[in-house]
PDB file of C-alpha atoms and ligand atoms in Angstrom:
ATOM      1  CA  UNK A   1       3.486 -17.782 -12.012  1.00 58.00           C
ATOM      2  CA  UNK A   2       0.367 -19.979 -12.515  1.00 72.00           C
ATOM      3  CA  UNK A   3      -1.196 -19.794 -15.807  1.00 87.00           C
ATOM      4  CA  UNK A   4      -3.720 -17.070 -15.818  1.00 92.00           C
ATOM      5  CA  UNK A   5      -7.102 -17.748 -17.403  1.00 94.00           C
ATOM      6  CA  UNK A   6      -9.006 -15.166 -19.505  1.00 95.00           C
ATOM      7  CA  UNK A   7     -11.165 -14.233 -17.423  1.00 96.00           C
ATOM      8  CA  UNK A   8      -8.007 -13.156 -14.985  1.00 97.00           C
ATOM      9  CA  UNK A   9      -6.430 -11.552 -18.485  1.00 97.00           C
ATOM     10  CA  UNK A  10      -9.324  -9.434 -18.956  1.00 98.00           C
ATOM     11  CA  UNK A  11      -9.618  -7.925 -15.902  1.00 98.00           C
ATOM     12  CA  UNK A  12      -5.739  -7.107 -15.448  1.00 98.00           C
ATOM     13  CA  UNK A  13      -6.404  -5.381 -18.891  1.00 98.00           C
ATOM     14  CA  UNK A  14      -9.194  -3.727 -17.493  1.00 98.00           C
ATOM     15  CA  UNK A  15      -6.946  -2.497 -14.422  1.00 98.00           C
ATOM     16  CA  UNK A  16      -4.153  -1.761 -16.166  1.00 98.00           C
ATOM     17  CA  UNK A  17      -6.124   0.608 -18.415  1.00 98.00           C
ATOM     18  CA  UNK A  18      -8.408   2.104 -15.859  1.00 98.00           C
ATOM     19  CA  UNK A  19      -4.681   3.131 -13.568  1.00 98.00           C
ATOM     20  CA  UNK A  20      -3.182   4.514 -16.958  1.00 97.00           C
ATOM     21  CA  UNK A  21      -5.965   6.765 -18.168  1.00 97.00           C
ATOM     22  CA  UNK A  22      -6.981   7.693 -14.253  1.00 98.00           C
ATOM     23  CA  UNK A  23     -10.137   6.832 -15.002  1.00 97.00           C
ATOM     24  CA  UNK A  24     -12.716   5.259 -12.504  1.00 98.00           C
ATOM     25  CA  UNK A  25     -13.899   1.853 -13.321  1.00 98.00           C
ATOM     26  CA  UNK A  26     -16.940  -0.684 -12.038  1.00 98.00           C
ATOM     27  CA  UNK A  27     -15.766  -3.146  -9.410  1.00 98.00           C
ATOM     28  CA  UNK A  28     -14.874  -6.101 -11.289  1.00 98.00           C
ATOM     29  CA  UNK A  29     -16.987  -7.991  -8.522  1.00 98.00           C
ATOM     30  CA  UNK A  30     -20.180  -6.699 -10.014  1.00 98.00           C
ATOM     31  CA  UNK A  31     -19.475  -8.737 -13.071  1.00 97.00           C
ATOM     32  CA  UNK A  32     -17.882 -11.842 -11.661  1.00 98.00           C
ATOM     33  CA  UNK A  33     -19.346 -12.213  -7.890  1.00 97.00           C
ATOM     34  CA  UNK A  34     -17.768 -15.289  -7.596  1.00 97.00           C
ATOM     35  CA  UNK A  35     -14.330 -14.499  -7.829  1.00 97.00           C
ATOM     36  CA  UNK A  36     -11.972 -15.777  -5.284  1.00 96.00           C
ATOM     37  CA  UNK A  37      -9.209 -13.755  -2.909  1.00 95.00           C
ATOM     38  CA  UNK A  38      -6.860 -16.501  -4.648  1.00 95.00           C
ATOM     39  CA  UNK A  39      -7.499 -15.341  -7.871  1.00 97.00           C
ATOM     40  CA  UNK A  40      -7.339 -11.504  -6.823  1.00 97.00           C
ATOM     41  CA  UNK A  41      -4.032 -12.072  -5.829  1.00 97.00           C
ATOM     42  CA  UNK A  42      -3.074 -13.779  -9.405  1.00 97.00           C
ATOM     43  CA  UNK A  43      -4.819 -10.968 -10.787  1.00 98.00           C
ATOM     44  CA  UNK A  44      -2.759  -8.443  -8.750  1.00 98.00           C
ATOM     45  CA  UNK A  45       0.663 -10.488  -9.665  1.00 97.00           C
ATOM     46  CA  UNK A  46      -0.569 -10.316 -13.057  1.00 98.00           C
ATOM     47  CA  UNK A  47      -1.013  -6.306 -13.625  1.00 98.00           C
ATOM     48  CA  UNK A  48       2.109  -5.694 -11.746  1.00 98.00           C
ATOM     49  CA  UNK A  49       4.020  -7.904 -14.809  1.00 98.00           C
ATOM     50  CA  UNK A  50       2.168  -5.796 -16.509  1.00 97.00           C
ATOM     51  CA  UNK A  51       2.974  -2.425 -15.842  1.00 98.00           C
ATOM     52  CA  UNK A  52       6.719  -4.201 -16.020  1.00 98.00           C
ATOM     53  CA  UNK A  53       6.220  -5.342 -19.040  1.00 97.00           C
ATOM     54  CA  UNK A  54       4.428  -1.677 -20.598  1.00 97.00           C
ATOM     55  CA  UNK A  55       5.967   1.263 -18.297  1.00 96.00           C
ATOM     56  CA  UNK A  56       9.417  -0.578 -17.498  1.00 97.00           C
ATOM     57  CA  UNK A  57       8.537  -0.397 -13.880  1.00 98.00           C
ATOM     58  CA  UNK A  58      10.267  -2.426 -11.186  1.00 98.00           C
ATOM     59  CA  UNK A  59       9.139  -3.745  -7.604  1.00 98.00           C
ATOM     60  CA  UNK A  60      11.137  -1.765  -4.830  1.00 98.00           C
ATOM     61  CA  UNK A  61       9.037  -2.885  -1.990  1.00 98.00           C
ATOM     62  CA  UNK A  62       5.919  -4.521  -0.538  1.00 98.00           C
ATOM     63  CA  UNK A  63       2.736  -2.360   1.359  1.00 98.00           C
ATOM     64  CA  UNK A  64       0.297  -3.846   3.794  1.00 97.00           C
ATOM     65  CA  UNK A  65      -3.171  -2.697   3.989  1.00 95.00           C
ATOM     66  CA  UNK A  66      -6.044  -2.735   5.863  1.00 93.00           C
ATOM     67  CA  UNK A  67      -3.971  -3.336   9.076  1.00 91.00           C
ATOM     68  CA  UNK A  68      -5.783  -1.372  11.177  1.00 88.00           C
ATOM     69  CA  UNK A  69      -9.413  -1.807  12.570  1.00 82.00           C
ATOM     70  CA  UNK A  70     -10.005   2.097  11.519  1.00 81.00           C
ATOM     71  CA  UNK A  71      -9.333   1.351   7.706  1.00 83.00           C
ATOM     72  CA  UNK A  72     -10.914  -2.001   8.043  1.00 86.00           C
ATOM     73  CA  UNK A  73     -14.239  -0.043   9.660  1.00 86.00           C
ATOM     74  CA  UNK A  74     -13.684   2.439   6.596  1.00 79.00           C
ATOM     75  CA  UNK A  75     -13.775   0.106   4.465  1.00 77.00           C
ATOM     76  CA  UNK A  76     -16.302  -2.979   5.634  1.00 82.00           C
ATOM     77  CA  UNK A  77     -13.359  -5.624   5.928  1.00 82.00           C
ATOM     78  CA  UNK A  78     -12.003  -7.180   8.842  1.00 81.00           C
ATOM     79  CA  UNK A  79      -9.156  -8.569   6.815  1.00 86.00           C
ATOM     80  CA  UNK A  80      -5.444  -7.386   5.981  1.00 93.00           C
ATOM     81  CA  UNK A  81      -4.170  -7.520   2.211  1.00 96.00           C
ATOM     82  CA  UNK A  82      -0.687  -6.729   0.848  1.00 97.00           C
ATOM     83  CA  UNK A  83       0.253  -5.549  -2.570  1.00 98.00           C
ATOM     84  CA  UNK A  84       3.421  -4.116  -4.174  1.00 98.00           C
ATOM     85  CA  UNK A  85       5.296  -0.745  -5.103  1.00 98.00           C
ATOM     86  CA  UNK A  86       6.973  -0.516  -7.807  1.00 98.00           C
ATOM     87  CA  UNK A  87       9.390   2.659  -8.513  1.00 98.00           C
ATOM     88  CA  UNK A  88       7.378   4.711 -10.230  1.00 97.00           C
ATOM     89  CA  UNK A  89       5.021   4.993  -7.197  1.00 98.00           C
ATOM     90  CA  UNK A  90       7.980   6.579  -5.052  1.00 98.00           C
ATOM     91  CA  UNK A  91       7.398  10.374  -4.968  1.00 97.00           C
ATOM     92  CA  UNK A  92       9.218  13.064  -3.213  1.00 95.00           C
ATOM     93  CA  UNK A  93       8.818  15.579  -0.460  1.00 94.00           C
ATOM     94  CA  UNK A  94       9.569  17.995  -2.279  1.00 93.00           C
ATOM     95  CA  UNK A  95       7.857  17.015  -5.329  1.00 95.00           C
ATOM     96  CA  UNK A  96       4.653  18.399  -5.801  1.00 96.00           C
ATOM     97  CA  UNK A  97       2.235  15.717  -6.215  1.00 97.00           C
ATOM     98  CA  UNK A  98       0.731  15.977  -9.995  1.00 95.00           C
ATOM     99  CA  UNK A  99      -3.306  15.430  -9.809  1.00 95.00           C
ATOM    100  CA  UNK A 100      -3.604  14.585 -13.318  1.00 93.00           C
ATOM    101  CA  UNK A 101      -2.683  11.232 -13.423  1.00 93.00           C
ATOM    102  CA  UNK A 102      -4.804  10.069 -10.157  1.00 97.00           C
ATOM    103  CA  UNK A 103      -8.516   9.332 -10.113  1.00 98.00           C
ATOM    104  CA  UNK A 104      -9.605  10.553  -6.742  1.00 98.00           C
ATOM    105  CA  UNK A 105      -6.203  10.231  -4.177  1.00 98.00           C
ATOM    106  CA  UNK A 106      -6.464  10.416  -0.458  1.00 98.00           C
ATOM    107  CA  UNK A 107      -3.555  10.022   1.661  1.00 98.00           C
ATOM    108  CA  UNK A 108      -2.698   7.990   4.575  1.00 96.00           C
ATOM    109  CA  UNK A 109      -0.092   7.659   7.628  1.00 97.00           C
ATOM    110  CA  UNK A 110       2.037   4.907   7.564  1.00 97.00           C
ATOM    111  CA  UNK A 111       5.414   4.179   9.365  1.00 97.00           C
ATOM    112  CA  UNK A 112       7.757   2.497   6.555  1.00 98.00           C
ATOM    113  CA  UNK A 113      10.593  -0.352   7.235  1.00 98.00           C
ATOM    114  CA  UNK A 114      14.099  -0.359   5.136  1.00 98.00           C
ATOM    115  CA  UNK A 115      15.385  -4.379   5.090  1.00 98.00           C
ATOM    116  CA  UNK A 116      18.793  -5.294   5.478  1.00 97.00           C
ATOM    117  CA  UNK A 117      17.853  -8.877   5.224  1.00 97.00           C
ATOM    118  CA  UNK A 118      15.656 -10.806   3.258  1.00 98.00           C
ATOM    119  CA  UNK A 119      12.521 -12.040   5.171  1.00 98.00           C
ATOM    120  CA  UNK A 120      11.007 -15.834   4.319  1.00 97.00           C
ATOM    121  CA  UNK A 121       9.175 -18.344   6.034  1.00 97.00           C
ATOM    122  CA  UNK A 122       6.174 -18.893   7.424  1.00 96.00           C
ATOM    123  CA  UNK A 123       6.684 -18.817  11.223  1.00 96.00           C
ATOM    124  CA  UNK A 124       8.551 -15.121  11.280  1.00 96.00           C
ATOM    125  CA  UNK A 125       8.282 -12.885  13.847  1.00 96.00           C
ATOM    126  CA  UNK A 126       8.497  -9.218  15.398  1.00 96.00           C
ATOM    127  CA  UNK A 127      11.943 -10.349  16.350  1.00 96.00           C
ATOM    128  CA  UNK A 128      12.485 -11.667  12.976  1.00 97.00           C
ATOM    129  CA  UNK A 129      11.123  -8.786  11.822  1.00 97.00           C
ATOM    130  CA  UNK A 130      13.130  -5.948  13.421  1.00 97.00           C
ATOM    131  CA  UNK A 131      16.701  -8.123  13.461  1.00 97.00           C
ATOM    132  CA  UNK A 132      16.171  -7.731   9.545  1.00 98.00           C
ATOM    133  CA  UNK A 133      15.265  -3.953   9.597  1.00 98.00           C
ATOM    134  CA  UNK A 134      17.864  -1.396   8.897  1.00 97.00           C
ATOM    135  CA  UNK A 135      15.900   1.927   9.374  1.00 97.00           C
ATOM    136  CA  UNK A 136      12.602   2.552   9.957  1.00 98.00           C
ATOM    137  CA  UNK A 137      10.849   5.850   8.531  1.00 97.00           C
ATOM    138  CA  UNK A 138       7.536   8.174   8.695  1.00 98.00           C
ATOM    139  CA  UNK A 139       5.912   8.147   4.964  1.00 98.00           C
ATOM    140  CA  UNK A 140       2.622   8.988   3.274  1.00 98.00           C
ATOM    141  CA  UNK A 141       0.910   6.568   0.881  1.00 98.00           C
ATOM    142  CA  UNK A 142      -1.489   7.765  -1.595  1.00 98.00           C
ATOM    143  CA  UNK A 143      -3.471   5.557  -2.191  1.00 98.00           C
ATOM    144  CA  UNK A 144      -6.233   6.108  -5.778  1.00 98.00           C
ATOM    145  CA  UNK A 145      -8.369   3.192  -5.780  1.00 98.00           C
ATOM    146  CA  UNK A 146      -9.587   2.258  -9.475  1.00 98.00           C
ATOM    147  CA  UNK A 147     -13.239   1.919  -8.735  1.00 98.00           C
ATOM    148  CA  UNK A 148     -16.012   4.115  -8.730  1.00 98.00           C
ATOM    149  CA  UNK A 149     -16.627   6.354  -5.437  1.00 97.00           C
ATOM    150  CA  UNK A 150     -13.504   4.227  -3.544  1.00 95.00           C
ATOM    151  CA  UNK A 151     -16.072   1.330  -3.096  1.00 93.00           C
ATOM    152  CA  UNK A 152     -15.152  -2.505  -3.264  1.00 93.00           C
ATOM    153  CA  UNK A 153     -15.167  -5.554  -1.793  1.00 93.00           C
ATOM    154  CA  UNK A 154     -11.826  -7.575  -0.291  1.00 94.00           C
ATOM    155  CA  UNK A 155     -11.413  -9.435  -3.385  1.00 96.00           C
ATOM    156  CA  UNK A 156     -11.682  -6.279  -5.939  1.00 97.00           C
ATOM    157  CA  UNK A 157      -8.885  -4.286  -3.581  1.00 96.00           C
ATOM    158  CA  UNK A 158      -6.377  -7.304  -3.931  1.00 97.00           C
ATOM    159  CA  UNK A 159      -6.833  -7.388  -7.549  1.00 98.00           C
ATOM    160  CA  UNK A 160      -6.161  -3.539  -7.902  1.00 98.00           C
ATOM    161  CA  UNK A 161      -2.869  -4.046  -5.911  1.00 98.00           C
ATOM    162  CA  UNK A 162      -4.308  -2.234  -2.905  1.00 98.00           C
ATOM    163  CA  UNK A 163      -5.719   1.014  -4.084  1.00 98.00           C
ATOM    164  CA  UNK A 164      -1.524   1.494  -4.270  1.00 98.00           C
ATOM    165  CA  UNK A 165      -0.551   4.516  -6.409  1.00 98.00           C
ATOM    166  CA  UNK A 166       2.315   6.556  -4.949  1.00 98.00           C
ATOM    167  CA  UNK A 167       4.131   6.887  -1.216  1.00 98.00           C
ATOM    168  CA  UNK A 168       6.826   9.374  -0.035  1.00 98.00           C
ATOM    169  CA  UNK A 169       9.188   8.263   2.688  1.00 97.00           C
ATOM    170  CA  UNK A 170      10.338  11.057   4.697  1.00 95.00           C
ATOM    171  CA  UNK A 171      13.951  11.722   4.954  1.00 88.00           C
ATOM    172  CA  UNK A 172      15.134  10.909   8.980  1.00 90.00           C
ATOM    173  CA  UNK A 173      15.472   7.318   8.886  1.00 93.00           C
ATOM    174  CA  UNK A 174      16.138   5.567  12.252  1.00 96.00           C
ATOM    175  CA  UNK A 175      16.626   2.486  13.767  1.00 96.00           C
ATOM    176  CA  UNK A 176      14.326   0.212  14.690  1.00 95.00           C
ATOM    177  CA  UNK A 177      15.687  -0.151  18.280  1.00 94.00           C
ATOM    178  CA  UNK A 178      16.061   3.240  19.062  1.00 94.00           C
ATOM    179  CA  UNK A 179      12.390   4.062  19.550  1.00 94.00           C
ATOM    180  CA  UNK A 180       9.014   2.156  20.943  1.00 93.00           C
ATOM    181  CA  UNK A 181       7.748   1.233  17.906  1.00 95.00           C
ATOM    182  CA  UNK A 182       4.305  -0.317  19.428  1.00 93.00           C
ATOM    183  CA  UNK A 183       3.173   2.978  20.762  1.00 93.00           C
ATOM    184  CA  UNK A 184       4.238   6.131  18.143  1.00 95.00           C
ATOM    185  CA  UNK A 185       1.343   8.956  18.273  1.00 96.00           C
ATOM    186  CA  UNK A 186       0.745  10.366  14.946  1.00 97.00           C
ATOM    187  CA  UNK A 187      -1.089  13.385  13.767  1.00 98.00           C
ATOM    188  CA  UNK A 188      -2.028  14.324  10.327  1.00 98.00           C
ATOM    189  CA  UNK A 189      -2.775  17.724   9.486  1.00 98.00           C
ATOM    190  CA  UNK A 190      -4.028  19.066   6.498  1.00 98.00           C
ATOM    191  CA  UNK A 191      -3.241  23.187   5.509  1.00 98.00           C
ATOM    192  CA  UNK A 192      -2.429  23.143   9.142  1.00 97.00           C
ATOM    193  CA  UNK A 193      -4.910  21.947  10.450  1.00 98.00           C
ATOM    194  CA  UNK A 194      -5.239  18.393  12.571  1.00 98.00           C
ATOM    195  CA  UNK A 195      -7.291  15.974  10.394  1.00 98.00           C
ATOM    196  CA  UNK A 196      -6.443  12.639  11.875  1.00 97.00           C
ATOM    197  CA  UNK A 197      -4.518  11.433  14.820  1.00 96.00           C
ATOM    198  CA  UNK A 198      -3.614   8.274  15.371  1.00 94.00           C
ATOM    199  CA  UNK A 199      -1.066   5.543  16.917  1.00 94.00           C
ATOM    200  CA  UNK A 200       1.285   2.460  15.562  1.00 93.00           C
ATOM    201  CA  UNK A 201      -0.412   0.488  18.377  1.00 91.00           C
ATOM    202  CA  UNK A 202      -3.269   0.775  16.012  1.00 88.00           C
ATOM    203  CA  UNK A 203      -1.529  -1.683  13.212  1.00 86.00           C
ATOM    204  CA  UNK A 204      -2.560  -4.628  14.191  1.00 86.00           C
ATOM    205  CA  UNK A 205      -0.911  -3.812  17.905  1.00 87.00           C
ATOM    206  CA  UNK A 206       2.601  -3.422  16.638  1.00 93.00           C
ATOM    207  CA  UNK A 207       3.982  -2.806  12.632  1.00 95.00           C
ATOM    208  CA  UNK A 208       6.299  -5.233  12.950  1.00 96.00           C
ATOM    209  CA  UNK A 209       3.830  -7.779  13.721  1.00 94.00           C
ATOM    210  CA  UNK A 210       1.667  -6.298  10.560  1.00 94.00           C
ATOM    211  CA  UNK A 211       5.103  -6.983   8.449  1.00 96.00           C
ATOM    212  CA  UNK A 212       5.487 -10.670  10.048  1.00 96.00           C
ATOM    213  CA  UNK A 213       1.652 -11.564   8.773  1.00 95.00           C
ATOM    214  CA  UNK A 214       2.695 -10.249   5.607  1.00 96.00           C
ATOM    215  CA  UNK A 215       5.716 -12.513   5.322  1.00 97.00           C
ATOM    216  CA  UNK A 216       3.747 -15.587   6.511  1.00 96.00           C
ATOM    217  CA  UNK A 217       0.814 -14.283   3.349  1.00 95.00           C
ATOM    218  CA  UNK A 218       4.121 -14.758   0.775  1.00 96.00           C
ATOM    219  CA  UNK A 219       5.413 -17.877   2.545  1.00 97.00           C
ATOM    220  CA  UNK A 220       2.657 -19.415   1.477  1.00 94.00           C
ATOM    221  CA  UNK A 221       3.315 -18.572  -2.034  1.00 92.00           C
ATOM    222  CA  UNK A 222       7.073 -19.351  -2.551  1.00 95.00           C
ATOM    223  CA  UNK A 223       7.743 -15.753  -1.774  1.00 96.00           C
ATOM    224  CA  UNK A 224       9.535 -13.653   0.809  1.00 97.00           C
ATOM    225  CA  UNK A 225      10.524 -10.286   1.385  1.00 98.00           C
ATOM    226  CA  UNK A 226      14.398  -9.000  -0.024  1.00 97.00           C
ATOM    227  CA  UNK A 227      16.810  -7.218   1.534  1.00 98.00           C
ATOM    228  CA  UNK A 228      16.525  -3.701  -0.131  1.00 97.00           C
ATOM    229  CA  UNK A 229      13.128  -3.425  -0.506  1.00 98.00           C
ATOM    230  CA  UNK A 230      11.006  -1.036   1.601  1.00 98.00           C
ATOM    231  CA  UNK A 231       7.853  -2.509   3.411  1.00 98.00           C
ATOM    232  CA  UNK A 232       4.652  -0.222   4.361  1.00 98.00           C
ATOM    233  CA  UNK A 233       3.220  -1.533   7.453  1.00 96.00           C
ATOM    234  CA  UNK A 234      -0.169  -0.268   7.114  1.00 95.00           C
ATOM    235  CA  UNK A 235      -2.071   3.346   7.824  1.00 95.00           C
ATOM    236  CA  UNK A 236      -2.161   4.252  11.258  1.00 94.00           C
ATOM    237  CA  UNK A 237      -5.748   6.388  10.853  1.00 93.00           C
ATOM    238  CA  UNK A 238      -8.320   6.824   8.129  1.00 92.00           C
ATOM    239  CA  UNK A 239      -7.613   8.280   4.602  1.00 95.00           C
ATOM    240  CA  UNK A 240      -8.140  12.061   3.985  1.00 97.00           C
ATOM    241  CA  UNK A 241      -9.119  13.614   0.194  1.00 98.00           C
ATOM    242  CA  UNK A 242      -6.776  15.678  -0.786  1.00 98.00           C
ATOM    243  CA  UNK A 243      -6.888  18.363  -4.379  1.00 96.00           C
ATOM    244  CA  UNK A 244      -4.875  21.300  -5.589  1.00 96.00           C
ATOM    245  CA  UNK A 245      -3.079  23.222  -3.477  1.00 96.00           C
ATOM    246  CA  UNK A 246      -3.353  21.265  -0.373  1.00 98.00           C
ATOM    247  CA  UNK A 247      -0.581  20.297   1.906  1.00 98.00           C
ATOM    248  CA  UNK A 248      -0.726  17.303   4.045  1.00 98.00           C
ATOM    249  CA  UNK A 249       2.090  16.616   6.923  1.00 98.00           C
ATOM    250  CA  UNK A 250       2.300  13.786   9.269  1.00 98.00           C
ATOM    251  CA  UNK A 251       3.992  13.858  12.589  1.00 98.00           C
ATOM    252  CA  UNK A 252       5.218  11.154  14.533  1.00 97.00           C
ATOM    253  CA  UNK A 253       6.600  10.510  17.953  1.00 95.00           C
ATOM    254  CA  UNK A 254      10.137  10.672  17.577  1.00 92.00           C
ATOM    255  CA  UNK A 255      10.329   9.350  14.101  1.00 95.00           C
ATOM    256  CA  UNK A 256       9.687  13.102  12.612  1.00 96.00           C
ATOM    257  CA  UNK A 257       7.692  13.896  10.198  1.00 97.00           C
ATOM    258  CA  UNK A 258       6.716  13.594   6.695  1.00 98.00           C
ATOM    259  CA  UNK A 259       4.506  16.178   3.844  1.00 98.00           C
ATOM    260  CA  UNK A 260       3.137  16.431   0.749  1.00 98.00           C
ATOM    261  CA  UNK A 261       2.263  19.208  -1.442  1.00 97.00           C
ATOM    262  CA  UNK A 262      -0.855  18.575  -4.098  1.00 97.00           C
ATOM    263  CA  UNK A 263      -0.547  20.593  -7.460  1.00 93.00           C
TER     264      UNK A 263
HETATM  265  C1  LIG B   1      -6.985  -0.077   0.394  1.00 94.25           C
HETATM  266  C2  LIG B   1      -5.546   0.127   0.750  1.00 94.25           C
HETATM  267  C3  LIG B   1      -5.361   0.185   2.239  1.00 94.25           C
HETATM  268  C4  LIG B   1      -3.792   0.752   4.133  1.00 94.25           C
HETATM  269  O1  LIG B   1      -2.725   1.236   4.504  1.00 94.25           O
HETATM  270  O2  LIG B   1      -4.648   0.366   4.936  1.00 94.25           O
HETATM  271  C5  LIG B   1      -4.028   0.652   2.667  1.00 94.25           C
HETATM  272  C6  LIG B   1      -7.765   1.205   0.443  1.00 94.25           C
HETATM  273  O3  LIG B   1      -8.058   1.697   1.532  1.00 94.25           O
HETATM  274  O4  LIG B   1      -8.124   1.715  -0.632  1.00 94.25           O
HETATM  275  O5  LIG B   1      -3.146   0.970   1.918  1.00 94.25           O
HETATM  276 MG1  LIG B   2      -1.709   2.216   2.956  1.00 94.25          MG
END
């Protein structure tokens, strides 16, 4: 890992602190304007050691985000980011989700991949991609962005490893080859009723293709995907809020489905 200056030590510590006592923070952009996507992503390496280092955590995948142009809109980006999960961020189905603990979660459909292989190199592609995926699965990422009101810019999203807090991956995985994966319809209802709908065209035309970019992003850094590791390509629609006593469930075209349950 490059050496990390203090300004990049100060703001992991302010991260790190602002996930741990769920607590919103100011963007760190509104105190250094000028910082770079590079150093973001230094930043973001940076708090993940960190939470290793402190909570014992380890990395058990890799989540794209921003992959489609609904949660760029959303958001006022027109880029793609990636960040990391580590274990503790894996929740179950039939787990209730704890709201202490998050800031202000909303929840997301994603389709997730299972690698058999490990992914480097930067001219992969969606054959690449899908010869190196076991299983793919529907899942739900909650995502609890650090700063105030869910606001930021590219480079404040990177550093707080993509807004990433937990994801829940449901329980039918299947292969890759066994469905279209460039056109699954999704819908997302909340207490049974439809909230967003949605399609895996929508990820940046295919979610393999979103995984390939993301593989070409690490290339460029020494780094590669692992066999083992689970990949989230992306959400497929907006974000909803979600509080106590809500129940979220995602349905998709011949993947099945995947819920949550808020306490
Ligand atoms: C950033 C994370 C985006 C996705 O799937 O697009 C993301 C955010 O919206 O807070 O995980
Ligand atoms: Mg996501």
């Amino acid at each position: 890992m490059t050496q990390l200056t203090t300004k990049e030590k100060g703001i992991i510590d302010y991260l790190f602190e602002a996930e741990k006592d769920a607590r919103e923070v100011v963007k760190v952009t509104d105190e250094f304007p000028d910082l770079t996507i590079e150093e973001a992503y230094e930043i973001q390496v940076g708090l993940l050691a960190r939470r290793s280092e402190e909570i014992g955590t380890r990395q058990v995948g890799v989540k794209l985000g921003l992959t489609s142009k609904a949660k760029q809109e959303m958001m006022g980006v027109n880029e793609a980011i990636y960040g990391y999960l580590h274990n503790d961020m894996l929740a179950l189905e039939w787990e209730p989700i704890q709201l202490s603990g998050l800031i202000h979660p909303k929840v997301e459909p994603e389709i997730a991949f299972l690698l058999a292989e490990d992914l480097q190199g930067e001219n992969i592609t969606v054959e690449d991609v899908l010869k190196a995926t076991k299983y793919v699965a529907p899942a739900l990422e909650v995502i609890d962005s650090r700063f105030k009101d869910f606001r930021f810019t590219l480079v404040d999203v990177v550093a707080d490893n993509c807004s990433s807090s937990k994801f829940i991956v449901g329980s039918k995985w299947v292969s890759p080859h066994a469905i279209d994966l460039a056109n699954i319809g999704m819908v997302m209802s909340k207490n049974g009723e439809v909230a967003q709908t949605g399609s895996s065209a929508a990820v940046l035309g295919h979610p393999a293709e979103a995984i390939a970019w993301a593989v070409k992003q690490l290339a460029l850094q020494g780094k590669g995907l692992k066999n083992g590791e689970i990949v989230l390509s992306g959400a497929m629609s907006e974000a909803i809020a979600f509080g106590p006593g809500d129940s979220v469930i995602a349905e998709f075209d011949g993947l099945g489905s995947v819920s949550m349950y808020c306490k």
